[in-house]
GROMACS .gro file of C-alpha atoms in nm:
model
  329
    1UNK     CA    1   4.607   6.114  -3.494
    2UNK     CA    2   4.524   5.751  -3.335
    3UNK     CA    3   4.134   5.643  -3.313
    4UNK     CA    4   4.005   5.643  -2.951
    5UNK     CA    5   3.952   5.304  -2.776
    6UNK     CA    6   4.136   5.088  -3.143
    7UNK     CA    7   4.214   4.775  -3.033
    8UNK     CA    8   3.886   4.746  -2.763
    9UNK     CA    9   3.645   4.849  -3.148
   10UNK     CA   10   3.876   4.576  -3.343
   11UNK     CA   11   3.833   4.324  -3.044
   12UNK     CA   12   3.447   4.340  -3.104
   13UNK     CA   13   3.441   4.347  -3.440
   14UNK     CA   14   3.645   4.038  -3.485
   15UNK     CA   15   3.482   3.875  -3.206
   16UNK     CA   16   3.128   3.913  -3.390
   17UNK     CA   17   3.314   3.786  -3.628
   18UNK     CA   18   3.379   3.456  -3.560
   19UNK     CA   19   3.044   3.436  -3.392
   20UNK     CA   20   2.867   3.407  -3.753
   21UNK     CA   21   2.843   3.024  -3.850
   22UNK     CA   22   3.001   3.089  -4.244
   23UNK     CA   23   3.303   3.313  -4.050
   24UNK     CA   24   3.511   3.043  -4.259
   25UNK     CA   25   3.382   3.108  -4.636
   26UNK     CA   26   3.574   3.475  -4.570
   27UNK     CA   27   3.894   3.346  -4.440
   28UNK     CA   28   4.265   3.258  -4.623
   29UNK     CA   29   4.505   3.121  -4.507
   30UNK     CA   30   4.903   3.219  -4.617
   31UNK     CA   31   5.230   3.081  -4.575
   32UNK     CA   32   5.477   3.397  -4.576
   33UNK     CA   33   5.849   3.363  -4.711
   34UNK     CA   34   6.129   3.614  -4.647
   35UNK     CA   35   6.418   3.607  -4.757
   36UNK     CA   36   6.521   3.836  -5.086
   37UNK     CA   37   6.136   3.948  -5.105
   38UNK     CA   38   5.806   3.863  -4.943
   39UNK     CA   39   5.623   3.595  -5.106
   40UNK     CA   40   5.232   3.458  -5.012
   41UNK     CA   41   5.154   3.151  -5.036
   42UNK     CA   42   4.829   3.042  -5.063
   43UNK     CA   43   4.638   2.731  -4.802
   44UNK     CA   44   4.377   2.639  -4.849
   45UNK     CA   45   4.176   2.445  -4.519
   46UNK     CA   46   3.865   2.328  -4.336
   47UNK     CA   47   3.644   2.517  -4.170
   48UNK     CA   48   3.801   2.335  -3.849
   49UNK     CA   49   4.138   2.502  -3.916
   50UNK     CA   50   4.050   2.793  -3.977
   51UNK     CA   51   3.802   2.780  -3.678
   52UNK     CA   52   4.112   2.742  -3.462
   53UNK     CA   53   4.283   2.992  -3.659
   54UNK     CA   54   4.043   3.195  -3.514
   55UNK     CA   55   4.055   3.094  -3.230
   56UNK     CA   56   4.423   3.239  -3.161
   57UNK     CA   57   4.352   3.604  -3.257
   58UNK     CA   58   3.967   3.619  -3.035
   59UNK     CA   59   4.153   3.506  -2.736
   60UNK     CA   60   4.480   3.745  -2.767
   61UNK     CA   61   4.235   4.029  -2.846
   62UNK     CA   62   3.949   3.927  -2.574
   63UNK     CA   63   4.242   3.944  -2.282
   64UNK     CA   64   4.189   4.244  -2.065
   65UNK     CA   65   4.567   4.372  -2.033
   66UNK     CA   66   4.626   4.326  -2.377
   67UNK     CA   67   4.300   4.533  -2.466
   68UNK     CA   68   4.383   4.821  -2.232
   69UNK     CA   69   4.742   4.832  -2.315
   70UNK     CA   70   4.844   5.213  -2.471
   71UNK     CA   71   4.873   5.275  -2.794
   72UNK     CA   72   5.156   5.511  -2.896
   73UNK     CA   73   5.246   5.658  -3.302
   74UNK     CA   74   5.513   5.361  -3.489
   75UNK     CA   75   5.899   5.544  -3.379
   76UNK     CA   76   6.131   5.421  -3.581
   77UNK     CA   77   6.390   5.432  -3.286
   78UNK     CA   78   6.247   5.292  -2.972
   79UNK     CA   79   6.070   5.019  -2.971
   80UNK     CA   80   5.760   5.012  -2.660
   81UNK     CA   81   5.755   4.663  -2.498
   82UNK     CA   82   5.414   4.804  -2.338
   83UNK     CA   83   5.253   4.923  -2.570
   84UNK     CA   84   5.045   4.846  -2.946
   85UNK     CA   85   5.204   5.153  -3.247
   86UNK     CA   86   4.972   5.217  -3.465
   87UNK     CA   87   5.064   5.379  -3.841
   88UNK     CA   88   4.958   5.425  -4.139
   89UNK     CA   89   4.996   5.204  -4.444
   90UNK     CA   90   5.074   5.462  -4.652
   91UNK     CA   91   5.404   5.584  -4.438
   92UNK     CA   92   5.624   5.383  -4.643
   93UNK     CA   93   5.613   5.193  -5.024
   94UNK     CA   94   5.673   4.934  -4.976
   95UNK     CA   95   5.419   4.796  -4.704
   96UNK     CA   96   5.154   4.972  -4.983
   97UNK     CA   97   5.314   4.708  -5.251
   98UNK     CA   98   5.340   4.413  -5.021
   99UNK     CA   99   5.017   4.449  -4.918
  100UNK     CA  100   4.884   4.497  -5.272
  101UNK     CA  101   5.000   4.188  -5.365
  102UNK     CA  102   4.804   4.021  -5.190
  103UNK     CA  103   4.493   4.104  -5.328
  104UNK     CA  104   4.689   3.993  -5.680
  105UNK     CA  105   4.597   3.653  -5.750
  106UNK     CA  106   4.906   3.681  -6.007
  107UNK     CA  107   5.119   3.787  -5.759
  108UNK     CA  108   5.019   3.509  -5.486
  109UNK     CA  109   5.216   3.153  -5.546
  110UNK     CA  110   4.922   2.847  -5.625
  111UNK     CA  111   5.209   2.652  -5.434
  112UNK     CA  112   5.430   2.499  -5.149
  113UNK     CA  113   5.554   2.179  -5.388
  114UNK     CA  114   5.919   2.132  -5.328
  115UNK     CA  115   5.939   2.372  -5.022
  116UNK     CA  116   5.957   2.209  -4.670
  117UNK     CA  117   5.854   2.418  -4.335
  118UNK     CA  118   6.177   2.573  -4.261
  119UNK     CA  119   6.121   2.818  -4.549
  120UNK     CA  120   5.864   3.004  -4.369
  121UNK     CA  121   5.895   3.227  -4.109
  122UNK     CA  122   5.528   3.344  -4.093
  123UNK     CA  123   5.192   3.310  -4.169
  124UNK     CA  124   4.855   3.568  -4.244
  125UNK     CA  125   4.491   3.512  -4.166
  126UNK     CA  126   4.292   3.720  -4.391
  127UNK     CA  127   3.939   3.792  -4.347
  128UNK     CA  128   3.676   4.086  -4.444
  129UNK     CA  129   3.448   4.256  -4.207
  130UNK     CA  130   3.233   4.519  -4.374
  131UNK     CA  131   3.401   4.514  -4.606
  132UNK     CA  132   3.718   4.589  -4.422
  133UNK     CA  133   4.027   4.346  -4.552
  134UNK     CA  134   4.191   4.229  -4.205
  135UNK     CA  135   4.546   4.082  -4.226
  136UNK     CA  136   4.656   3.909  -3.891
  137UNK     CA  137   5.051   3.866  -3.925
  138UNK     CA  138   5.181   3.523  -3.678
  139UNK     CA  139   5.488   3.365  -3.659
  140UNK     CA  140   5.552   3.014  -3.863
  141UNK     CA  141   5.711   2.785  -3.535
  142UNK     CA  142   5.844   2.479  -3.780
  143UNK     CA  143   5.879   2.295  -3.520
  144UNK     CA  144   5.705   2.296  -3.169
  145UNK     CA  145   5.554   2.146  -2.898
  146UNK     CA  146   5.164   1.985  -2.861
  147UNK     CA  147   5.188   2.209  -2.520
  148UNK     CA  148   5.320   2.545  -2.584
  149UNK     CA  149   5.202   2.571  -2.967
  150UNK     CA  150   4.915   2.615  -3.092
  151UNK     CA  151   4.878   2.292  -3.320
  152UNK     CA  152   4.775   2.293  -3.701
  153UNK     CA  153   4.990   2.085  -3.895
  154UNK     CA  154   5.278   1.869  -4.023
  155UNK     CA  155   5.495   1.903  -4.415
  156UNK     CA  156   5.410   1.565  -4.470
  157UNK     CA  157   5.023   1.606  -4.337
  158UNK     CA  158   4.982   1.930  -4.557
  159UNK     CA  159   4.967   1.892  -4.897
  160UNK     CA  160   5.064   2.151  -5.224
  161UNK     CA  161   4.772   2.388  -5.098
  162UNK     CA  162   4.627   2.213  -4.807
  163UNK     CA  163   4.684   2.231  -4.487
  164UNK     CA  164   4.444   2.031  -4.241
  165UNK     CA  165   4.482   1.963  -3.884
  166UNK     CA  166   4.739   1.762  -3.748
  167UNK     CA  167   4.840   1.650  -3.353
  168UNK     CA  168   5.152   1.520  -3.328
  169UNK     CA  169   5.508   1.543  -3.154
  170UNK     CA  170   5.708   1.607  -3.482
  171UNK     CA  171   5.470   1.924  -3.617
  172UNK     CA  172   5.447   2.262  -3.759
  173UNK     CA  173   5.267   2.509  -3.575
  174UNK     CA  174   5.145   2.830  -3.595
  175UNK     CA  175   5.197   3.038  -3.265
  176UNK     CA  176   4.940   3.088  -3.014
  177UNK     CA  177   5.035   3.531  -3.046
  178UNK     CA  178   4.934   3.807  -3.357
  179UNK     CA  179   5.254   3.995  -3.383
  180UNK     CA  180   5.083   4.289  -3.594
  181UNK     CA  181   4.741   4.323  -3.806
  182UNK     CA  182   4.675   4.567  -4.106
  183UNK     CA  183   4.324   4.679  -4.123
  184UNK     CA  184   4.194   4.913  -4.402
  185UNK     CA  185   4.508   5.160  -4.424
  186UNK     CA  186   4.559   5.062  -4.064
  187UNK     CA  187   4.898   4.898  -3.907
  188UNK     CA  188   4.927   4.801  -3.524
  189UNK     CA  189   5.240   4.650  -3.398
  190UNK     CA  190   5.151   4.435  -3.083
  191UNK     CA  191   5.378   4.437  -2.771
  192UNK     CA  192   5.636   4.544  -2.910
  193UNK     CA  193   5.679   4.254  -3.149
  194UNK     CA  194   5.854   4.517  -3.440
  195UNK     CA  195   6.079   4.180  -3.532
  196UNK     CA  196   5.799   4.063  -3.788
  197UNK     CA  197   5.679   4.413  -3.903
  198UNK     CA  198   6.034   4.419  -4.029
  199UNK     CA  199   6.078   4.168  -4.154
  200UNK     CA  200   5.778   4.137  -4.370
  201UNK     CA  201   5.838   4.451  -4.565
  202UNK     CA  202   6.181   4.425  -4.554
  203UNK     CA  203   6.176   4.835  -4.350
  204UNK     CA  204   6.608   4.739  -4.282
  205UNK     CA  205   6.683   4.776  -4.669
  206UNK     CA  206   6.453   5.047  -4.680
  207UNK     CA  207   6.583   5.261  -4.345
  208UNK     CA  208   6.960   5.208  -4.522
  209UNK     CA  209   6.817   5.352  -4.909
  210UNK     CA  210   6.633   5.621  -4.737
  211UNK     CA  211   6.948   5.711  -4.553
  212UNK     CA  212   7.197   5.648  -4.824
  213UNK     CA  213   6.947   5.915  -5.061
  214UNK     CA  214   6.997   6.187  -4.737
  215UNK     CA  215   7.387   6.149  -4.726
  216UNK     CA  216   7.369   6.175  -5.140
  217UNK     CA  217   7.061   6.436  -5.150
  218UNK     CA  218   6.988   6.629  -4.861
  219UNK     CA  219   7.117   7.022  -4.841
  220UNK     CA  220   7.132   7.052  -4.508
  221UNK     CA  221   7.319   6.807  -4.433
  222UNK     CA  222   7.619   6.929  -4.674
  223UNK     CA  223   7.663   7.185  -4.493
  224UNK     CA  224   7.689   7.046  -4.175
  225UNK     CA  225   7.972   6.691  -4.280
  226UNK     CA  226   8.259   6.765  -4.549
  227UNK     CA  227   8.252   6.585  -4.815
  228UNK     CA  228   8.472   6.337  -4.673
  229UNK     CA  229   8.269   6.321  -4.367
  230UNK     CA  230   8.017   6.264  -4.537
  231UNK     CA  231   8.201   5.977  -4.743
  232UNK     CA  232   8.257   5.805  -4.423
  233UNK     CA  233   7.875   5.873  -4.294
  234UNK     CA  234   7.835   5.651  -4.581
  235UNK     CA  235   8.037   5.354  -4.561
  236UNK     CA  236   7.888   5.317  -4.186
  237UNK     CA  237   7.530   5.294  -4.231
  238UNK     CA  238   7.465   4.946  -4.387
  239UNK     CA  239   7.625   4.821  -4.037
  240UNK     CA  240   7.431   5.008  -3.830
  241UNK     CA  241   7.143   5.014  -3.794
  242UNK     CA  242   7.088   5.247  -3.483
  243UNK     CA  243   7.299   5.540  -3.619
  244UNK     CA  244   7.108   5.493  -4.024
  245UNK     CA  245   6.726   5.506  -3.777
  246UNK     CA  246   6.843   5.798  -3.588
  247UNK     CA  247   6.921   5.954  -3.898
  248UNK     CA  248   6.608   5.924  -4.091
  249UNK     CA  249   6.465   6.071  -3.711
  250UNK     CA  250   6.649   6.387  -3.698
  251UNK     CA  251   6.588   6.471  -4.121
  252UNK     CA  252   6.190   6.359  -4.075
  253UNK     CA  253   6.133   6.635  -3.724
  254UNK     CA  254   5.921   6.875  -3.876
  255UNK     CA  255   6.225   7.176  -3.940
  256UNK     CA  256   6.418   7.074  -3.576
  257UNK     CA  257   6.696   6.973  -3.820
  258UNK     CA  258   6.743   7.262  -4.016
  259UNK     CA  259   6.719   7.498  -3.664
  260UNK     CA  260   7.035   7.279  -3.542
  261UNK     CA  261   7.153   7.303  -3.801
  262UNK     CA  262   7.114   7.735  -3.807
  263UNK     CA  263   7.287   7.720  -3.430
  264UNK     CA  264   7.556   7.536  -3.506
  265UNK     CA  265   7.838   7.694  -3.358
  266UNK     CA  266   7.700   7.631  -3.046
  267UNK     CA  267   7.791   7.275  -3.070
  268UNK     CA  268   8.160   7.529  -2.951
  269UNK     CA  269   8.096   7.577  -2.661
  270UNK     CA  270   8.081   7.204  -2.515
  271UNK     CA  271   8.360   7.078  -2.702
  272UNK     CA  272   8.529   7.396  -2.580
  273UNK     CA  273   8.445   7.268  -2.242
  274UNK     CA  274   8.564   6.910  -2.153
  275UNK     CA  275   8.366   6.962  -1.790
  276UNK     CA  276   8.046   7.049  -1.971
  277UNK     CA  277   7.770   6.803  -1.933
  278UNK     CA  278   7.741   6.708  -2.320
  279UNK     CA  279   8.108   6.714  -2.385
  280UNK     CA  280   8.152   6.285  -2.402
  281UNK     CA  281   7.873   6.262  -2.610
  282UNK     CA  282   8.089   6.509  -2.871
  283UNK     CA  283   8.424   6.482  -2.776
  284UNK     CA  284   8.581   6.306  -3.015
  285UNK     CA  285   8.362   6.622  -3.319
  286UNK     CA  286   8.558   6.901  -3.404
  287UNK     CA  287   8.441   7.235  -3.588
  288UNK     CA  288   8.553   7.475  -3.805
  289UNK     CA  289   8.419   7.810  -3.769
  290UNK     CA  290   8.488   7.924  -4.074
  291UNK     CA  291   8.297   7.674  -4.293
  292UNK     CA  292   8.079   7.595  -3.978
  293UNK     CA  293   8.102   7.213  -4.048
  294UNK     CA  294   8.172   6.986  -3.824
  295UNK     CA  295   8.443   6.639  -3.917
  296UNK     CA  296   8.505   6.389  -3.643
  297UNK     CA  297   8.886   6.435  -3.544
  298UNK     CA  298   9.183   6.255  -3.688
  299UNK     CA  299   9.169   5.867  -3.564
  300UNK     CA  300   8.850   5.812  -3.411
  301UNK     CA  301   8.566   5.641  -3.623
  302UNK     CA  302   8.238   5.664  -3.376
  303UNK     CA  303   7.996   5.759  -3.639
  304UNK     CA  304   7.736   5.795  -3.340
  305UNK     CA  305   7.918   6.118  -3.264
  306UNK     CA  306   7.849   6.267  -3.603
  307UNK     CA  307   7.509   6.211  -3.534
  308UNK     CA  308   7.545   6.342  -3.155
  309UNK     CA  309   7.632   6.666  -3.313
  310UNK     CA  310   7.373   6.723  -3.540
  311UNK     CA  311   7.003   6.566  -3.308
  312UNK     CA  312   6.948   6.852  -3.090
  313UNK     CA  313   6.906   6.552  -2.842
  314UNK     CA  314   7.108   6.768  -2.516
  315UNK     CA  315   6.789   6.919  -2.318
  316UNK     CA  316   6.783   7.054  -1.943
  317UNK     CA  317   6.457   7.002  -1.754
  318UNK     CA  318   6.201   7.239  -1.605
  319UNK     CA  319   6.209   7.195  -1.344
  320UNK     CA  320   6.528   6.984  -1.126
  321UNK     CA  321   6.771   7.172  -1.460
  322UNK     CA  322   6.892   6.842  -1.484
  323UNK     CA  323   7.057   6.807  -1.753
  324UNK     CA  324   7.052   6.482  -2.033
  325UNK     CA  325   7.113   6.394  -2.373
  326UNK     CA  326   6.782   6.224  -2.588
  327UNK     CA  327   6.944   5.902  -2.672
  328UNK     CA  328   6.592   5.838  -2.907
  329UNK     CA  329   6.658   6.157  -3.150
   0.00000   0.00000   0.00000
């Protein structure tokens, strides 16, 4: 269940926190490297620098149009541009692992010696309110203009451990928009900006690994696809992110997938009728009534049709009786 007035409540807490005279003593700053894995680099900073970082956060959260945005549960296949998406960090193990590393001094790199601005993709501002840790994630801009970005340093003016306020045309800047906030065990993605979330936590690799495990181990999948079809599907997973996400969502649909498999023979009536409004979504599918399994027609590589066939995405509206297909499932 989504906490009522969640963004408003967070805003009030952040505003109160920033008004305390010694708030900077409860703040930490990290640079983030997101190549093969996510690494954090701790940066020391004075009160002026921390104050300007907190301004970014406070100004964003105080805007009425930010507070009033709809809050919805995170969806693996949908990007909601005008909404905040929320999920518990325990939903995915790699989120927990990476966040736990922020509280482990041994996992934090103490220096950026030998690195430059191009090595970092994001920054994190950590602060504590009422014994709850908050982590605000924003994008790290390697070069930006003072008129557009909040300027906080240039690499020649950043030591191996310290970030200092600096103004110049050639700068390293922190984007003025916070893409993601973690507080306690809750994660908020702002304004449909799932890229930061997925890059920091390497979600694409997690989704790929999860989909492959489904293909290899899920008994219901084995009931509906032949071994040859499963092998084909597995070869397509790594290069088709949307197919991967849809497969995971279908399997996690709280019994809906099992009901679809139990009634898979109903698909045959669509396949035999080219005039059916849903025919084109599955026209490359073959159904074997003896094995109750589906496969692609010879010569077809339209893997999305396999996913369409098991998605239970076909629907008829209650009032207008309009027939359609839910592309998000």
